Amino acid sequence: MAKKEIKAALIYSFATKKTSTAAKLIKDNLKELTLKEIDAESINANDLEAFDLLIVGAATWFDGELPTFWDEQIPALEDINLKGKRVALFGIGNQVDYPEHFGDSIGLLADVFTSTGAAIIGPTSTEGYTFEDSKSVKNNQFVGLMLDFENQHNLNESRIKSWCNQIKKEV
Amino acid sequence: MAYIRRNDKSFGIKQTPKETLEKWYYLMALGRTLDERAPNYLKQAIGWSYHAPYAGHDGIQLAIGQIFEKNIDHLFPYYRDMLTAISAGMTGEEIILNGISKATDPSSGGRHMSNHFAKPEWNVHNVSSCTGNHTQQASGVGRAFKRYNHKGVVISSQGESSVSEGYVYEAINGASNEELPVIFVFQDNGYGISVPKKDQTANRKAANNFLGFKNLQVFHCNGKDVFDSMNTMSEAKKWVIENQKPAIVHASCVRIHSHSNSDRHELYRDKGELEYVQAADPLAKYRRMLVNYGRFTEDELNAIDEKVKQEVKAAHKAALAAPDPDPKSIYDFLFPDAYAAGKFGNGVHTETGTPVKLIEALNTTLKEEFRSNPDTFIWGQDMANKDKGGIFNVSKGLQQEFGPERVFNGPIAEDYILGTANGMSRYSDKLRLVVEGAEFADYFWPAMEQFVDSAHDYWRSNGKFSPNITIRLASGGYIGGGLYHSQNIESALASIPGVRIVYPSFADDAAGLLRTSIRSKGITVFMEPKALYNSPKAATVVPDGFEVPFGKARIRRQGTDLSIITYGNTTHMSIDAAERLEKEFGYKVEVVDIRSLVPLDKETIIASVKKTSKALIVHEDKVFAGFGGELAAIVAEEAFTYLDGPVMRVGATNTPVGFNRILEAAILPNEQKIFDAALSLIKY
Ligand SMILES: Cc1cc2nc3c(=O)[nH]c(=O)nc-3n(C[C@H](O)[C@H](O)[C@H](O)COP(=O)(O)O)c2cc1C
Ligand SMILES: Cc1ncc(C[n+]2csc(CCOP(=O)(O)OP(=O)(O)O)c2C)c(N)n1
Ligand SMILES: [Mg+2]
């Protein structure tokens, strides 16, 4: 697939530590794509319609919530049209301290993006994680990539690498 | 569950009308200005020494106040609920009046702690500091709603950590079992003062502990988000009213500041945490959204901020000028009006005829009162199942005559039994509630927190609310019952101001005092000497409609050589001892049955001692720290010059009451012990 064919964006909060770290690794693993980086804290929802692929990252906060800046964007995101577009999600959570809401954020975002007509790509297996419940598990798998910096830091690189390969295949 | 778009919900940044958004912003800005200014009053030594800032709970508190309808719904806010109170309609001035404890503070006239916001006139209740115990009272109001077919909802609000209290579980169990229209809101800020919520309960969200409770719907919301909170509270209210069943709303909040002004959160929260809770500020988020979604301009919002600033300035000025409470008022509103029992003077009679047993006198009086007043209710453990009516059958036949809506069993939860009586009282002051507070008086201890709290209510609300409850307790020993079945608890109860305590020893007095209790406002502890229920000694003629006023002793035997001042089981032993003293020695011993411990008939006691110059105090309870200590002190202080000997006391040993009859006899007073003490005092 030629590089110029796909307009892709990588969206995450530039102010975060762990989410930003993950975003950088993802970018390194997706050199084939030209990724426009967008700060989630200052998105203009309508601008997103111009992309074919959105790679969106968010940590889970406050027992199963999106970070505040993401939460504020939802009403705007709901009203854009992403029919025919694809969204790949990467989430950050802590399965030991928050097993009841492990990585809920990308499950919440998946609902929002699905409601705009987008297709969610890049689901991953829940194998290798120990938790009780997660809004990000749909059809027995995570809706996207799930990372746990606090408890499985050493698995981040391999998880990111294989997920990126999967994304490349899917697009 | 299918995803519901935020833009399709009842409330949202795009669909909510501008006037509504503006009203909310105004309330939130007003609340926050007061929340931030409150510590200044302490710094300037004006008052408000207890302030628990609500910043971080803004969404849920706004929503609670917004869904509350004055005079239809009932609201139990907690100490952090400043915005809840403002959103429910309280003004900035009223908030400051409470904060700085002025006489015109609508919550309590400066009697209750600051940050306990209330407006009893609207059913925004003045609640205890005993955190979360108003959940039981909320269930009680819910029961009254059901009984009177009232369409409304009761909202109880508290933090997540106080959910650990057993009384909260009792309240929610009761609401689930009785299907009561109550919303229990848990405002989850992750801490109980410095204790992280993981040390309270295993589930991250305490509401999930209740998922197995039947008839109960659990809702979760983001308490930092105005729209999610409004949608969830509205949905919960609708669900509760439609289903006539309880709900829990668990609202995820942050506590931006310390627990209160006596806490320093830097001691247990790191810089990163303080930053992220600040970043989650619900007011800042709401403001950003209003601007970013083009609903308001910065200028428009700044104008509201300015208006709030001016308003708070004016409120501050007015509140500072308000009168302080008068120190002479401390005795006001300790007891609400008792029924004016005047038909039989001081509660004596000379009627003759067939004696009835004490238990029958109680049963008959209960039935008579329930016939004449349809707003009476009675419940307790073993209250009603076929032929069983009350643990000792005192209330036999009541359910058959008055039905299960008015006469019913309570769960084995003494605190809930009393707490719901307090709550039902809040529905209307025409209600008169009778509870068997416990099966045996000494099982009343689990109810002590509701007892103490209820005792404060009338005083604490500056006369705006009184629980109108008769607490019946089968008391005392001489039945071989041992621990928890034989002891007396009246001395402990008498140490708590705000409750009346009566302890009759004859059938007529029992009937007369029960009638007065049930007709009175306020709380009366009605002690029943269970050993006398069927005793021929306690049986008397009971005149029709007999009434005994509170605070009137009855001289059961006249005498000149010694006064025995007593009540309950030992009245009979004292009379028997007096008879023997007269028969064997010719001494004339007066026996004064005080009948009522609180209020106490000091005049009759002092007059008797004046006549005899000797006072022997007798009761069944322990001598050490028993109520007799108070009686002895009163006699010593107020009748000293008439005394011809020391004030002496007879009562139980300072031990628990043993089960084996041999032990029981060694521990409790009896006729012989009274006889011996009386004789030695007469001879002194
Ligand atoms: C207050 C708080 C609440 C959290 N709640 C959750 C949660 O519900 N589920 C989860 O998986 N992780 C939760 N986490 C863990 C964060 O997602 C995790 O620390 C992540 O690494 C933060 O990433 P960031 O620094 O990029 O925002 C929570 C962390 C905090 C501090
Ligand atoms: C029965 C009782 N025990 C202890 C206290 C002292 N106390 C006051 S507030 C508080 C913490 C309550 O935490 P939570 O219920 O989470 O409410 P929050 O203050 O966090 O809003 C405690 C322990 C009290 N008021 N009542
Ligand atoms: Mg708390």
CSV table of N, CA and C and ligand atoms in Angstrom, one decimal, chain B residues 50 52 57 78-80 129-131 158-163 165 167 187 189-193 255 259, ligand 2:
chain,number,residue,atom,x,y,z
B,50,TYR,N,-16.0,24.6,61.3
B,50,TYR,CA,-16.1,23.4,60.5
B,50,TYR,C,-16.6,23.7,59.1
B,52,ALA,N,-16.4,21.7,55.3
B,52,ALA,CA,-15.9,20.6,54.4
B,52,ALA,C,-16.2,21.0,53.0
B,57,HIS,N,-17.3,18.0,43.7
B,57,HIS,CA,-18.5,17.2,43.8
B,57,HIS,C,-19.6,18.1,43.1
B,78,TYR,N,-25.7,16.0,53.4
B,78,TYR,CA,-24.7,15.8,54.4
B,78,TYR,C,-23.8,17.0,54.5
B,79,TYR,N,-22.8,16.9,55.4
B,79,TYR,CA,-22.0,18.1,55.7
B,79,TYR,C,-21.3,18.7,54.5
B,80,ARG,N,-21.1,18.0,53.5
B,80,ARG,CA,-20.3,18.5,52.3
B,80,ARG,C,-21.3,19.1,51.3
B,129,SER,N,-24.4,14.7,62.8
B,129,SER,CA,-23.0,14.6,62.3
B,129,SER,C,-22.6,13.2,62.3
B,130,CYS,N,-23.4,12.3,62.9
B,130,CYS,CA,-23.1,10.9,62.9
B,130,CYS,C,-23.2,10.4,61.5
B,131,THR,N,-22.1,10.3,60.8
B,131,THR,CA,-22.2,10.4,59.4
B,131,THR,C,-22.9,9.2,58.7
B,158,GLN,N,-24.6,11.2,51.0
B,158,GLN,CA,-23.5,10.9,51.9
B,158,GLN,C,-22.3,10.6,51.1
B,159,GLY,N,-21.1,10.5,51.8
B,159,GLY,CA,-19.9,10.2,51.2
B,159,GLY,C,-19.8,8.6,51.0
B,160,GLU,N,-18.8,8.2,50.2
B,160,GLU,CA,-18.7,6.7,50.0
B,160,GLU,C,-18.2,6.0,51.2
B,161,SER,N,-17.4,6.6,52.1
B,161,SER,CA,-16.8,5.9,53.2
B,161,SER,C,-17.7,5.6,54.3
B,162,SER,N,-18.6,6.5,54.5
B,162,SER,CA,-19.6,6.3,55.6
B,162,SER,C,-20.6,5.2,55.2
B,163,VAL,N,-20.6,4.7,54.0
B,163,VAL,CA,-21.4,3.6,53.7
B,163,VAL,C,-21.0,2.3,54.5
B,165,GLU,N,-20.7,2.1,57.5
B,165,GLU,CA,-21.4,2.0,58.8
B,165,GLU,C,-22.6,0.9,58.6
B,167,TYR,N,-25.4,0.9,60.0
B,167,TYR,CA,-26.8,1.4,59.9
B,167,TYR,C,-27.1,1.7,58.5
B,187,GLN,N,-21.6,10.1,47.3
B,187,GLN,CA,-20.7,11.0,46.6
B,187,GLN,C,-19.3,10.4,46.9
B,189,ASN,N,-15.6,10.5,46.7
B,189,ASN,CA,-14.3,11.3,46.4
B,189,ASN,C,-13.1,10.5,46.8
B,190,GLY,N,-13.3,9.2,47.1
B,190,GLY,CA,-12.1,8.3,47.3
B,190,GLY,C,-11.5,8.3,48.7
B,191,TYR,N,-12.0,9.2,49.5
B,191,TYR,CA,-11.5,9.3,50.9
B,191,TYR,C,-12.5,9.5,51.9
B,192,GLY,N,-12.2,8.9,53.1
B,192,GLY,CA,-12.9,9.3,54.3
B,192,GLY,C,-11.9,10.0,55.2
B,193,ILE,N,-11.9,11.3,55.2
B,193,ILE,CA,-10.8,12.1,55.7
B,193,ILE,C,-9.5,11.7,55.0
B,255,ARG,N,-12.1,15.0,45.6
B,255,ARG,CA,-12.0,16.0,46.6
B,255,ARG,C,-10.9,16.9,46.3
B,259,HIS,N,-10.1,17.4,53.6
B,259,HIS,CA,-11.4,17.0,54.1
B,259,HIS,C,-12.2,18.2,54.7
C,2,LIG,C1,-20.2,7.9,63.1
C,2,LIG,C2,-19.1,8.8,62.7
C,2,LIG,N1,-17.8,8.4,62.8
C,2,LIG,C3,-16.8,9.2,62.5
C,2,LIG,C4,-17.1,10.5,62.1
C,2,LIG,C5,-16.0,11.4,61.8
C,2,LIG,N2,-16.0,11.7,60.3
C,2,LIG,C6,-16.5,12.8,59.8
C,2,LIG,S1,-16.5,12.8,58.2
C,2,LIG,C7,-15.7,11.3,58.1
C,2,LIG,C8,-15.3,10.8,56.7
C,2,LIG,C9,-16.5,10.4,55.9
C,2,LIG,O1,-16.1,10.1,54.6
C,2,LIG,P1,-17.1,10.0,53.4
C,2,LIG,O2,-18.3,9.3,53.9
C,2,LIG,O3,-16.4,9.4,52.3
C,2,LIG,O4,-17.5,11.5,53.1
C,2,LIG,P2,-16.6,12.7,52.6
C,2,LIG,O5,-16.2,13.4,53.8
C,2,LIG,O6,-15.4,12.1,51.9
C,2,LIG,O7,-17.4,13.5,51.7
C,2,LIG,C10,-15.5,10.8,59.3
C,2,LIG,C11,-14.8,9.6,59.6
C,2,LIG,C12,-18.5,10.9,62.0
C,2,LIG,N3,-18.8,12.1,61.7
C,2,LIG,N4,-19.4,10.0,62.4
